[in-house]
Short mmCIF file of N, CA and C in Angstrom, two decimals:
data_model
loop_
_atom_site.label_atom_id
_atom_site.label_comp_id
_atom_site.label_asym_id
_atom_site.label_seq_id
_atom_site.Cartn_x
_atom_site.Cartn_y
_atom_site.Cartn_z
N MET B 1028 -84.38 203.03 -265.90
CA MET B 1028 -85.34 202.75 -264.85
C MET B 1028 -85.17 201.34 -264.30
N ALA B 1029 -85.08 200.35 -265.20
CA ALA B 1029 -84.93 198.96 -264.77
C ALA B 1029 -83.58 198.76 -264.07
N SER B 1030 -82.54 199.42 -264.58
CA SER B 1030 -81.22 199.25 -263.96
C SER B 1030 -81.19 199.84 -262.55
N SER B 1031 -81.85 200.97 -262.34
CA SER B 1031 -81.88 201.54 -260.99
C SER B 1031 -82.69 200.66 -260.05
N PHE B 1032 -83.73 200.01 -260.58
CA PHE B 1032 -84.50 199.07 -259.75
C PHE B 1032 -83.62 197.90 -259.34
N PHE B 1033 -82.85 197.33 -260.30
CA PHE B 1033 -81.95 196.22 -259.98
C PHE B 1033 -80.91 196.64 -258.95
N LEU B 1034 -80.31 197.80 -259.15
CA LEU B 1034 -79.28 198.27 -258.23
C LEU B 1034 -79.84 198.49 -256.83
N THR B 1035 -81.02 199.07 -256.74
CA THR B 1035 -81.65 199.30 -255.44
C THR B 1035 -81.98 197.98 -254.76
N ALA B 1036 -82.56 197.05 -255.53
CA ALA B 1036 -82.91 195.74 -254.97
C ALA B 1036 -81.65 194.98 -254.53
N GLN B 1037 -80.59 195.07 -255.32
CA GLN B 1037 -79.35 194.41 -254.94
C GLN B 1037 -78.73 195.04 -253.70
N PHE B 1038 -78.77 196.36 -253.63
CA PHE B 1038 -78.26 197.06 -252.45
C PHE B 1038 -79.02 196.63 -251.20
N LEU B 1039 -80.34 196.59 -251.28
CA LEU B 1039 -81.15 196.17 -250.13
C LEU B 1039 -80.88 194.71 -249.78
N SER B 1040 -80.70 193.90 -250.79
CA SER B 1040 -80.41 192.49 -250.56
C SER B 1040 -79.06 192.31 -249.86
N LEU B 1041 -78.05 193.04 -250.31
CA LEU B 1041 -76.74 192.97 -249.65
C LEU B 1041 -76.80 193.52 -248.23
N CYS B 1042 -77.58 194.57 -248.02
CA CYS B 1042 -77.76 195.10 -246.66
C CYS B 1042 -78.43 194.08 -245.76
N LEU B 1043 -79.42 193.38 -246.29
CA LEU B 1043 -80.09 192.33 -245.52
C LEU B 1043 -79.10 191.23 -245.15
N TRP B 1044 -78.29 190.82 -246.11
CA TRP B 1044 -77.31 189.75 -245.88
C TRP B 1044 -76.30 190.15 -244.81
N VAL B 1045 -75.58 191.22 -245.05
CA VAL B 1045 -74.48 191.60 -244.17
C VAL B 1045 -75.02 192.20 -242.85
N GLY B 1046 -76.04 193.04 -242.96
CA GLY B 1046 -76.58 193.68 -241.76
C GLY B 1046 -77.21 192.70 -240.80
N THR B 1047 -77.97 191.76 -241.32
CA THR B 1047 -78.61 190.78 -240.45
C THR B 1047 -77.58 189.85 -239.83
N SER B 1048 -76.60 189.44 -240.60
CA SER B 1048 -75.53 188.59 -240.05
C SER B 1048 -74.82 189.30 -238.92
N PHE B 1049 -74.48 190.56 -239.14
CA PHE B 1049 -73.80 191.35 -238.11
C PHE B 1049 -74.68 191.50 -236.87
N ALA B 1050 -75.95 191.81 -237.07
CA ALA B 1050 -76.87 192.00 -235.95
C ALA B 1050 -77.05 190.70 -235.14
N LEU B 1051 -77.12 189.58 -235.84
CA LEU B 1051 -77.29 188.32 -235.13
C LEU B 1051 -76.08 188.00 -234.25
N VAL B 1052 -74.89 188.24 -234.76
CA VAL B 1052 -73.68 187.91 -234.01
C VAL B 1052 -73.40 188.93 -232.91
N VAL B 1053 -73.57 190.21 -233.21
CA VAL B 1053 -73.16 191.25 -232.26
C VAL B 1053 -74.27 191.64 -231.29
N LEU B 1054 -75.51 191.63 -231.74
CA LEU B 1054 -76.61 192.09 -230.88
C LEU B 1054 -77.45 190.96 -230.30
N VAL B 1055 -77.90 190.06 -231.13
CA VAL B 1055 -78.85 189.05 -230.68
C VAL B 1055 -78.19 187.97 -229.83
N ALA B 1056 -77.11 187.39 -230.31
CA ALA B 1056 -76.47 186.27 -229.59
C ALA B 1056 -76.07 186.63 -228.16
N PRO B 1057 -75.40 187.77 -227.92
CA PRO B 1057 -75.04 188.08 -226.54
C PRO B 1057 -76.25 188.28 -225.62
N ILE B 1058 -77.30 188.88 -226.14
CA ILE B 1058 -78.50 189.09 -225.33
C ILE B 1058 -79.16 187.76 -225.01
N VAL B 1059 -79.25 186.89 -226.00
CA VAL B 1059 -79.85 185.57 -225.77
C VAL B 1059 -79.05 184.80 -224.74
N LEU B 1060 -77.73 184.83 -224.86
CA LEU B 1060 -76.89 184.10 -223.92
C LEU B 1060 -77.01 184.65 -222.50
N LYS B 1061 -77.24 185.95 -222.35
CA LYS B 1061 -77.40 186.55 -221.02
C LYS B 1061 -78.78 186.28 -220.44
N GLN B 1062 -79.81 186.36 -221.26
CA GLN B 1062 -81.18 186.33 -220.76
C GLN B 1062 -81.75 184.93 -220.54
N VAL B 1063 -81.31 183.97 -221.34
CA VAL B 1063 -81.85 182.62 -221.22
C VAL B 1063 -81.14 181.92 -220.07
N SER B 1064 -81.92 181.16 -219.30
CA SER B 1064 -81.41 180.59 -218.05
C SER B 1064 -80.28 179.58 -218.24
N SER B 1065 -80.38 178.71 -219.22
CA SER B 1065 -79.32 177.70 -219.39
C SER B 1065 -78.63 177.88 -220.74
N GLU B 1066 -77.38 177.44 -220.79
CA GLU B 1066 -76.61 177.53 -222.02
C GLU B 1066 -77.23 176.65 -223.10
N ARG B 1067 -77.77 175.53 -222.70
CA ARG B 1067 -78.41 174.61 -223.65
C ARG B 1067 -79.63 175.25 -224.30
N SER B 1068 -80.46 175.91 -223.50
CA SER B 1068 -81.65 176.58 -224.04
C SER B 1068 -81.26 177.74 -224.95
N ALA B 1069 -80.23 178.48 -224.55
CA ALA B 1069 -79.76 179.58 -225.38
C ALA B 1069 -79.23 179.07 -226.72
N GLY B 1070 -78.50 177.97 -226.67
CA GLY B 1070 -77.99 177.37 -227.91
C GLY B 1070 -79.11 176.90 -228.82
N MET B 1071 -80.14 176.32 -228.24
CA MET B 1071 -81.27 175.86 -229.04
C MET B 1071 -82.01 177.04 -229.66
N LEU B 1072 -82.18 178.12 -228.89
CA LEU B 1072 -82.86 179.31 -229.40
C LEU B 1072 -82.06 179.95 -230.53
N MET B 1073 -80.76 180.11 -230.35
CA MET B 1073 -79.92 180.69 -231.40
C MET B 1073 -79.88 179.79 -232.62
N SER B 1074 -79.88 178.49 -232.40
CA SER B 1074 -79.90 177.56 -233.53
C SER B 1074 -81.17 177.73 -234.34
N ASP B 1075 -82.29 177.86 -233.67
CA ASP B 1075 -83.56 178.07 -234.37
C ASP B 1075 -83.57 179.39 -235.13
N ILE B 1076 -83.03 180.43 -234.52
CA ILE B 1076 -82.96 181.74 -235.18
C ILE B 1076 -82.08 181.66 -236.42
N LEU B 1077 -80.92 181.03 -236.30
CA LEU B 1077 -80.00 180.94 -237.43
C LEU B 1077 -80.56 180.06 -238.55
N LEU B 1078 -81.31 179.02 -238.20
CA LEU B 1078 -81.94 178.19 -239.23
C LEU B 1078 -82.98 178.99 -240.01
N ARG B 1079 -83.76 179.79 -239.32
CA ARG B 1079 -84.74 180.63 -240.02
C ARG B 1079 -84.04 181.66 -240.89
N TYR B 1080 -82.97 182.25 -240.37
CA TYR B 1080 -82.23 183.22 -241.16
C TYR B 1080 -81.63 182.58 -242.40
N SER B 1081 -81.13 181.35 -242.27
CA SER B 1081 -80.51 180.72 -243.44
C SER B 1081 -81.53 180.48 -244.55
N GLY B 1082 -82.78 180.23 -244.20
CA GLY B 1082 -83.82 180.11 -245.23
C GLY B 1082 -84.01 181.40 -245.98
N ILE B 1083 -84.02 182.51 -245.24
CA ILE B 1083 -84.14 183.84 -245.87
C ILE B 1083 -82.89 184.12 -246.70
N PHE B 1084 -81.73 183.76 -246.16
CA PHE B 1084 -80.48 184.01 -246.87
C PHE B 1084 -80.43 183.25 -248.20
N ILE B 1085 -80.90 182.01 -248.21
CA ILE B 1085 -80.86 181.21 -249.44
C ILE B 1085 -81.68 181.88 -250.53
N ALA B 1086 -82.88 182.33 -250.20
CA ALA B 1086 -83.72 183.04 -251.18
C ALA B 1086 -83.04 184.33 -251.63
N ASN B 1087 -82.45 185.03 -250.70
CA ASN B 1087 -81.75 186.28 -250.99
C ASN B 1087 -80.56 186.04 -251.93
N ALA B 1088 -79.78 185.00 -251.66
CA ALA B 1088 -78.62 184.68 -252.50
C ALA B 1088 -79.06 184.29 -253.91
N LEU B 1089 -80.13 183.53 -254.01
CA LEU B 1089 -80.64 183.17 -255.35
C LEU B 1089 -81.06 184.42 -256.12
N PHE B 1090 -81.72 185.35 -255.45
CA PHE B 1090 -82.09 186.61 -256.09
C PHE B 1090 -80.86 187.35 -256.60
N LEU B 1091 -79.82 187.44 -255.76
CA LEU B 1091 -78.60 188.14 -256.17
C LEU B 1091 -77.94 187.46 -257.36
N ILE B 1092 -77.87 186.14 -257.35
CA ILE B 1092 -77.25 185.42 -258.45
C ILE B 1092 -77.99 185.69 -259.76
N VAL B 1093 -79.32 185.61 -259.72
CA VAL B 1093 -80.11 185.83 -260.94
C VAL B 1093 -79.92 187.26 -261.45
N THR B 1094 -79.97 188.25 -260.58
CA THR B 1094 -79.83 189.64 -261.03
C THR B 1094 -78.41 189.93 -261.52
N PHE B 1095 -77.39 189.38 -260.84
CA PHE B 1095 -76.01 189.59 -261.29
C PHE B 1095 -75.80 188.96 -262.67
N LEU B 1096 -76.31 187.76 -262.87
CA LEU B 1096 -76.16 187.10 -264.17
C LEU B 1096 -76.87 187.89 -265.27
N PHE B 1097 -78.04 188.38 -264.98
CA PHE B 1097 -78.78 189.18 -265.96
C PHE B 1097 -78.00 190.44 -266.30
N GLN B 1098 -77.49 191.14 -265.29
CA GLN B 1098 -76.74 192.36 -265.54
C GLN B 1098 -75.44 192.08 -266.29
N SER B 1099 -74.76 190.98 -265.98
CA SER B 1099 -73.49 190.70 -266.65
C SER B 1099 -73.68 190.42 -268.13
N MET B 1100 -74.88 189.99 -268.52
CA MET B 1100 -75.14 189.74 -269.94
C MET B 1100 -75.34 191.04 -270.72
N VAL B 1101 -75.82 192.09 -270.07
CA VAL B 1101 -76.16 193.31 -270.81
C VAL B 1101 -75.17 194.46 -270.59
N LEU B 1102 -74.26 194.34 -269.64
CA LEU B 1102 -73.32 195.44 -269.37
C LEU B 1102 -71.99 195.22 -270.08
N SER B 1103 -71.11 196.20 -269.96
CA SER B 1103 -69.79 196.15 -270.60
C SER B 1103 -68.97 194.96 -270.06
N PRO B 1104 -67.95 194.54 -270.82
CA PRO B 1104 -67.14 193.40 -270.37
C PRO B 1104 -66.47 193.63 -269.01
N PHE B 1105 -66.02 194.86 -268.74
CA PHE B 1105 -65.39 195.13 -267.45
C PHE B 1105 -66.40 194.95 -266.32
N MET B 1106 -67.58 195.52 -266.46
CA MET B 1106 -68.62 195.36 -265.44
C MET B 1106 -69.06 193.90 -265.37
N GLY B 1107 -69.12 193.26 -266.52
CA GLY B 1107 -69.49 191.85 -266.54
C GLY B 1107 -68.53 190.99 -265.74
N MET B 1108 -67.23 191.32 -265.81
CA MET B 1108 -66.23 190.57 -265.05
C MET B 1108 -66.43 190.78 -263.54
N LYS B 1109 -66.68 192.01 -263.13
CA LYS B 1109 -66.95 192.29 -261.71
C LYS B 1109 -68.18 191.54 -261.25
N LEU B 1110 -69.21 191.54 -262.07
CA LEU B 1110 -70.45 190.87 -261.69
C LEU B 1110 -70.28 189.35 -261.66
N ARG B 1111 -69.45 188.81 -262.55
CA ARG B 1111 -69.18 187.37 -262.51
C ARG B 1111 -68.42 187.00 -261.24
N LEU B 1112 -67.47 187.85 -260.83
CA LEU B 1112 -66.76 187.61 -259.58
C LEU B 1112 -67.72 187.69 -258.40
N ALA B 1113 -68.58 188.70 -258.40
CA ALA B 1113 -69.58 188.82 -257.34
C ALA B 1113 -70.53 187.61 -257.35
N THR B 1114 -70.90 187.15 -258.53
CA THR B 1114 -71.77 185.98 -258.65
C THR B 1114 -71.08 184.74 -258.09
N ALA B 1115 -69.80 184.60 -258.36
CA ALA B 1115 -69.05 183.45 -257.84
C ALA B 1115 -69.00 183.48 -256.30
N LEU B 1116 -68.79 184.67 -255.74
CA LEU B 1116 -68.76 184.79 -254.28
C LEU B 1116 -70.12 184.48 -253.67
N VAL B 1117 -71.18 184.99 -254.28
CA VAL B 1117 -72.53 184.71 -253.78
C VAL B 1117 -72.85 183.23 -253.94
N SER B 1118 -72.41 182.62 -255.03
CA SER B 1118 -72.65 181.19 -255.23
C SER B 1118 -71.94 180.36 -254.16
N LEU B 1119 -70.72 180.75 -253.82
CA LEU B 1119 -69.99 180.07 -252.75
C LEU B 1119 -70.74 180.22 -251.43
N ALA B 1120 -71.21 181.43 -251.14
CA ALA B 1120 -71.97 181.67 -249.92
C ALA B 1120 -73.26 180.84 -249.91
N LEU B 1121 -73.90 180.73 -251.06
CA LEU B 1121 -75.12 179.92 -251.16
C LEU B 1121 -74.81 178.45 -250.89
N PHE B 1122 -73.73 177.95 -251.46
CA PHE B 1122 -73.33 176.56 -251.22
C PHE B 1122 -73.06 176.33 -249.73
N VAL B 1123 -72.36 177.26 -249.09
CA VAL B 1123 -72.05 177.15 -247.66
C VAL B 1123 -73.35 177.13 -246.85
N ALA B 1124 -74.28 178.02 -247.19
CA ALA B 1124 -75.55 178.09 -246.46
C ALA B 1124 -76.38 176.82 -246.66
N LEU B 1125 -76.40 176.29 -247.87
CA LEU B 1125 -77.14 175.05 -248.11
C LEU B 1125 -76.53 173.88 -247.34
N TYR B 1126 -75.21 173.80 -247.33
CA TYR B 1126 -74.53 172.75 -246.57
C TYR B 1126 -74.85 172.88 -245.08
N ASP B 1127 -74.79 174.10 -244.58
CA ASP B 1127 -75.05 174.34 -243.17
C ASP B 1127 -76.49 173.99 -242.81
N LYS B 1128 -77.43 174.42 -243.64
CA LYS B 1128 -78.85 174.22 -243.32
C LYS B 1128 -79.29 172.77 -243.49
N TYR B 1129 -78.84 172.11 -244.54
CA TYR B 1129 -79.39 170.79 -244.84
C TYR B 1129 -78.50 169.62 -244.45
N VAL B 1130 -77.23 169.86 -244.16
CA VAL B 1130 -76.35 168.76 -243.74
C VAL B 1130 -76.00 168.91 -242.26
N LEU B 1131 -75.34 170.02 -241.92
CA LEU B 1131 -74.92 170.20 -240.53
C LEU B 1131 -76.11 170.32 -239.58
N ALA B 1132 -77.11 171.08 -239.94
CA ALA B 1132 -78.26 171.27 -239.05
C ALA B 1132 -78.97 169.94 -238.79
N ARG B 1133 -79.03 169.09 -239.79
CA ARG B 1133 -79.66 167.77 -239.60
C ARG B 1133 -78.85 166.93 -238.63
N LYS B 1134 -77.52 166.93 -238.78
CA LYS B 1134 -76.67 166.18 -237.85
C LYS B 1134 -76.79 166.73 -236.43
N ILE B 1135 -76.82 168.05 -236.31
CA ILE B 1135 -76.95 168.67 -234.99
C ILE B 1135 -78.29 168.29 -234.36
N HIS B 1136 -79.35 168.30 -235.14
CA HIS B 1136 -80.68 167.94 -234.64
C HIS B 1136 -80.70 166.49 -234.15
N ILE B 1137 -80.10 165.58 -234.89
CA ILE B 1137 -80.06 164.17 -234.49
C ILE B 1137 -79.28 164.01 -233.19
N LEU B 1138 -78.14 164.67 -233.10
CA LEU B 1138 -77.35 164.60 -231.87
C LEU B 1138 -78.08 165.23 -230.69
N ARG B 1139 -78.79 166.32 -230.93
CA ARG B 1139 -79.55 166.97 -229.86
C ARG B 1139 -80.61 166.02 -229.31
N GLU B 1140 -81.27 165.28 -230.19
CA GLU B 1140 -82.27 164.30 -229.74
C GLU B 1140 -81.62 163.17 -228.95
N LYS B 1141 -80.46 162.70 -229.40
CA LYS B 1141 -79.76 161.65 -228.68
C LYS B 1141 -79.34 162.13 -227.29
N MET B 1142 -78.84 163.36 -227.23
CA MET B 1142 -78.36 163.89 -225.95
C MET B 1142 -79.50 164.14 -224.97
N ALA B 1143 -80.69 164.36 -225.47
CA ALA B 1143 -81.83 164.56 -224.58
C ALA B 1143 -82.13 163.29 -223.80
N GLU B 1144 -81.75 162.14 -224.35
CA GLU B 1144 -81.99 160.87 -223.70
C GLU B 1144 -80.91 160.51 -222.68
N ILE B 1145 -79.78 161.20 -222.72
CA ILE B 1145 -78.65 160.88 -221.85
C ILE B 1145 -78.87 161.52 -220.49
N ARG B 1146 -78.55 160.77 -219.45
CA ARG B 1146 -78.67 161.32 -218.09
C ARG B 1146 -77.61 162.40 -217.88
N SER B 1147 -77.86 163.32 -216.98
CA SER B 1147 -76.99 164.48 -216.80
C SER B 1147 -75.57 164.11 -216.39
N GLU B 1148 -75.37 163.06 -215.57
CA GLU B 1148 -74.00 162.72 -215.15
C GLU B 1148 -73.18 162.14 -216.32
N GLU B 1149 -73.84 161.59 -217.33
CA GLU B 1149 -73.14 161.07 -218.49
C GLU B 1149 -72.90 162.16 -219.54
N PHE B 1150 -73.53 163.29 -219.36
CA PHE B 1150 -73.60 164.32 -220.40
C PHE B 1150 -72.27 165.01 -220.66
N VAL B 1151 -71.48 165.24 -219.63
CA VAL B 1151 -70.28 166.08 -219.76
C VAL B 1151 -69.25 165.47 -220.69
N ASN B 1152 -68.92 164.21 -220.53
CA ASN B 1152 -67.85 163.59 -221.30
C ASN B 1152 -68.35 162.66 -222.39
N HIS B 1153 -69.57 162.74 -222.70
CA HIS B 1153 -70.14 161.84 -223.69
C HIS B 1153 -69.64 162.19 -225.09
N ASP B 1154 -69.40 161.16 -225.91
CA ASP B 1154 -68.91 161.37 -227.28
C ASP B 1154 -69.86 162.20 -228.12
N ASP B 1155 -71.16 161.98 -227.94
CA ASP B 1155 -72.14 162.76 -228.70
C ASP B 1155 -72.06 164.24 -228.33
N ARG B 1156 -71.78 164.54 -227.08
CA ARG B 1156 -71.65 165.94 -226.64
C ARG B 1156 -70.46 166.60 -227.32
N ARG B 1157 -69.35 165.89 -227.41
CA ARG B 1157 -68.17 166.44 -228.08
C ARG B 1157 -68.45 166.65 -229.57
N GLU B 1158 -69.11 165.68 -230.18
CA GLU B 1158 -69.46 165.81 -231.60
C GLU B 1158 -70.42 166.96 -231.82
N PHE B 1159 -71.38 167.11 -230.92
CA PHE B 1159 -72.33 168.22 -231.00
C PHE B 1159 -71.60 169.56 -230.92
N SER B 1160 -70.69 169.69 -229.99
CA SER B 1160 -69.92 170.94 -229.84
C SER B 1160 -69.09 171.21 -231.09
N ARG B 1161 -68.49 170.18 -231.64
CA ARG B 1161 -67.69 170.34 -232.85
C ARG B 1161 -68.55 170.80 -234.03
N LEU B 1162 -69.72 170.20 -234.18
CA LEU B 1162 -70.61 170.59 -235.28
C LEU B 1162 -71.14 172.00 -235.10
N ARG B 1163 -71.44 172.39 -233.86
CA ARG B 1163 -71.89 173.76 -233.61
C ARG B 1163 -70.80 174.77 -233.95
N ARG B 1164 -69.58 174.49 -233.55
CA ARG B 1164 -68.46 175.38 -233.90
C ARG B 1164 -68.30 175.46 -235.41
N HIS B 1165 -68.40 174.32 -236.06
CA HIS B 1165 -68.29 174.28 -237.52
C HIS B 1165 -69.39 175.13 -238.16
N SER B 1166 -70.60 175.02 -237.64
CA SER B 1166 -71.73 175.80 -238.17
C SER B 1166 -71.51 177.30 -237.96
N MET B 1167 -70.99 177.69 -236.80
CA MET B 1167 -70.74 179.11 -236.55
C MET B 1167 -69.62 179.64 -237.45
N LEU B 1168 -68.61 178.82 -237.70
CA LEU B 1168 -67.54 179.24 -238.62
C LEU B 1168 -68.09 179.44 -240.03
N LEU B 1169 -68.98 178.57 -240.46
CA LEU B 1169 -69.59 178.73 -241.78
C LEU B 1169 -70.45 179.99 -241.83
N PHE B 1170 -71.15 180.28 -240.73
CA PHE B 1170 -71.95 181.51 -240.66
C PHE B 1170 -71.04 182.73 -240.79
N MET B 1171 -69.91 182.72 -240.09
CA MET B 1171 -68.97 183.84 -240.17
C MET B 1171 -68.33 183.92 -241.56
N LEU B 1172 -68.08 182.78 -242.19
CA LEU B 1172 -67.56 182.77 -243.56
C LEU B 1172 -68.56 183.45 -244.49
N ASN B 1173 -69.84 183.16 -244.33
CA ASN B 1173 -70.85 183.81 -245.16
C ASN B 1173 -70.87 185.32 -244.92
N PHE B 1174 -70.67 185.74 -243.70
CA PHE B 1174 -70.60 187.18 -243.40
C PHE B 1174 -69.42 187.81 -244.14
N VAL B 1175 -68.27 187.17 -244.08
CA VAL B 1175 -67.07 187.69 -244.76
C VAL B 1175 -67.27 187.69 -246.28
N LEU B 1176 -67.92 186.66 -246.81
CA LEU B 1176 -68.21 186.63 -248.25
C LEU B 1176 -69.14 187.78 -248.64
N GLY B 1177 -70.09 188.12 -247.79
CA GLY B 1177 -70.97 189.25 -248.06
C GLY B 1177 -70.19 190.55 -248.14
N ILE B 1178 -69.26 190.73 -247.23
CA ILE B 1178 -68.42 191.93 -247.25
C ILE B 1178 -67.55 191.92 -248.51
N ALA B 1179 -67.05 190.76 -248.89
CA ALA B 1179 -66.24 190.67 -250.11
C ALA B 1179 -67.04 191.04 -251.35
N VAL B 1180 -68.30 190.64 -251.40
CA VAL B 1180 -69.15 190.99 -252.54
C VAL B 1180 -69.32 192.51 -252.61
N ILE B 1181 -69.54 193.13 -251.47
CA ILE B 1181 -69.70 194.58 -251.43
C ILE B 1181 -68.41 195.27 -251.89
N VAL B 1182 -67.26 194.79 -251.42
CA VAL B 1182 -65.97 195.37 -251.81
C VAL B 1182 -65.77 195.23 -253.33
N VAL B 1183 -66.06 194.07 -253.87
CA VAL B 1183 -65.90 193.86 -255.31
C VAL B 1183 -66.79 194.82 -256.08
N LEU B 1184 -68.02 195.01 -255.65
CA LEU B 1184 -68.95 195.85 -256.38
C LEU B 1184 -68.63 197.35 -256.24
N ILE B 1185 -68.11 197.74 -255.10
CA ILE B 1185 -67.84 199.17 -254.87
C ILE B 1185 -66.53 199.60 -255.53
N PHE B 1186 -65.49 198.83 -255.34
CA PHE B 1186 -64.16 199.24 -255.82
C PHE B 1186 -63.86 198.60 -257.16
N ASN B 1187 -62.95 199.21 -257.88
CA ASN B 1187 -62.52 198.68 -259.18
C ASN B 1187 -61.47 197.62 -258.99
N ILE B 1188 -61.92 196.44 -258.63
CA ILE B 1188 -60.99 195.31 -258.39
C ILE B 1188 -60.95 194.44 -259.61
#
């Protein structure tokens, strides 16, 4: 009974991780970019959405790590090895999400405030604008890395790897 509860909760947790990441990139982002009047406003809206999602993701990843560690202690050595690999992947994803939320997001927020003070004719070639674009790309790459790590966790758990 307890093992089926863990498996169901882990399955739902993985669905939340991978499904929400996929929905944000494929469904939400294109609609926001089309519907919002300026690219800057769309970027701010997507940034806010992704920051909220990363908070949910961090709690979700912690839940997965705790349940995987618990299961690896009570299951066979072969299953324990799979769960340790899955735990390592989730831990990496958690580290990436924490870095993105608490380091990159803070830098992006500071640059966004600085750029709000810059006049529009200075905005295009300004160093802060280039740094802001670089950090945003970096943040999106980390988001996509977390998506790929989620798929990797599912592959490890489903197949005998």
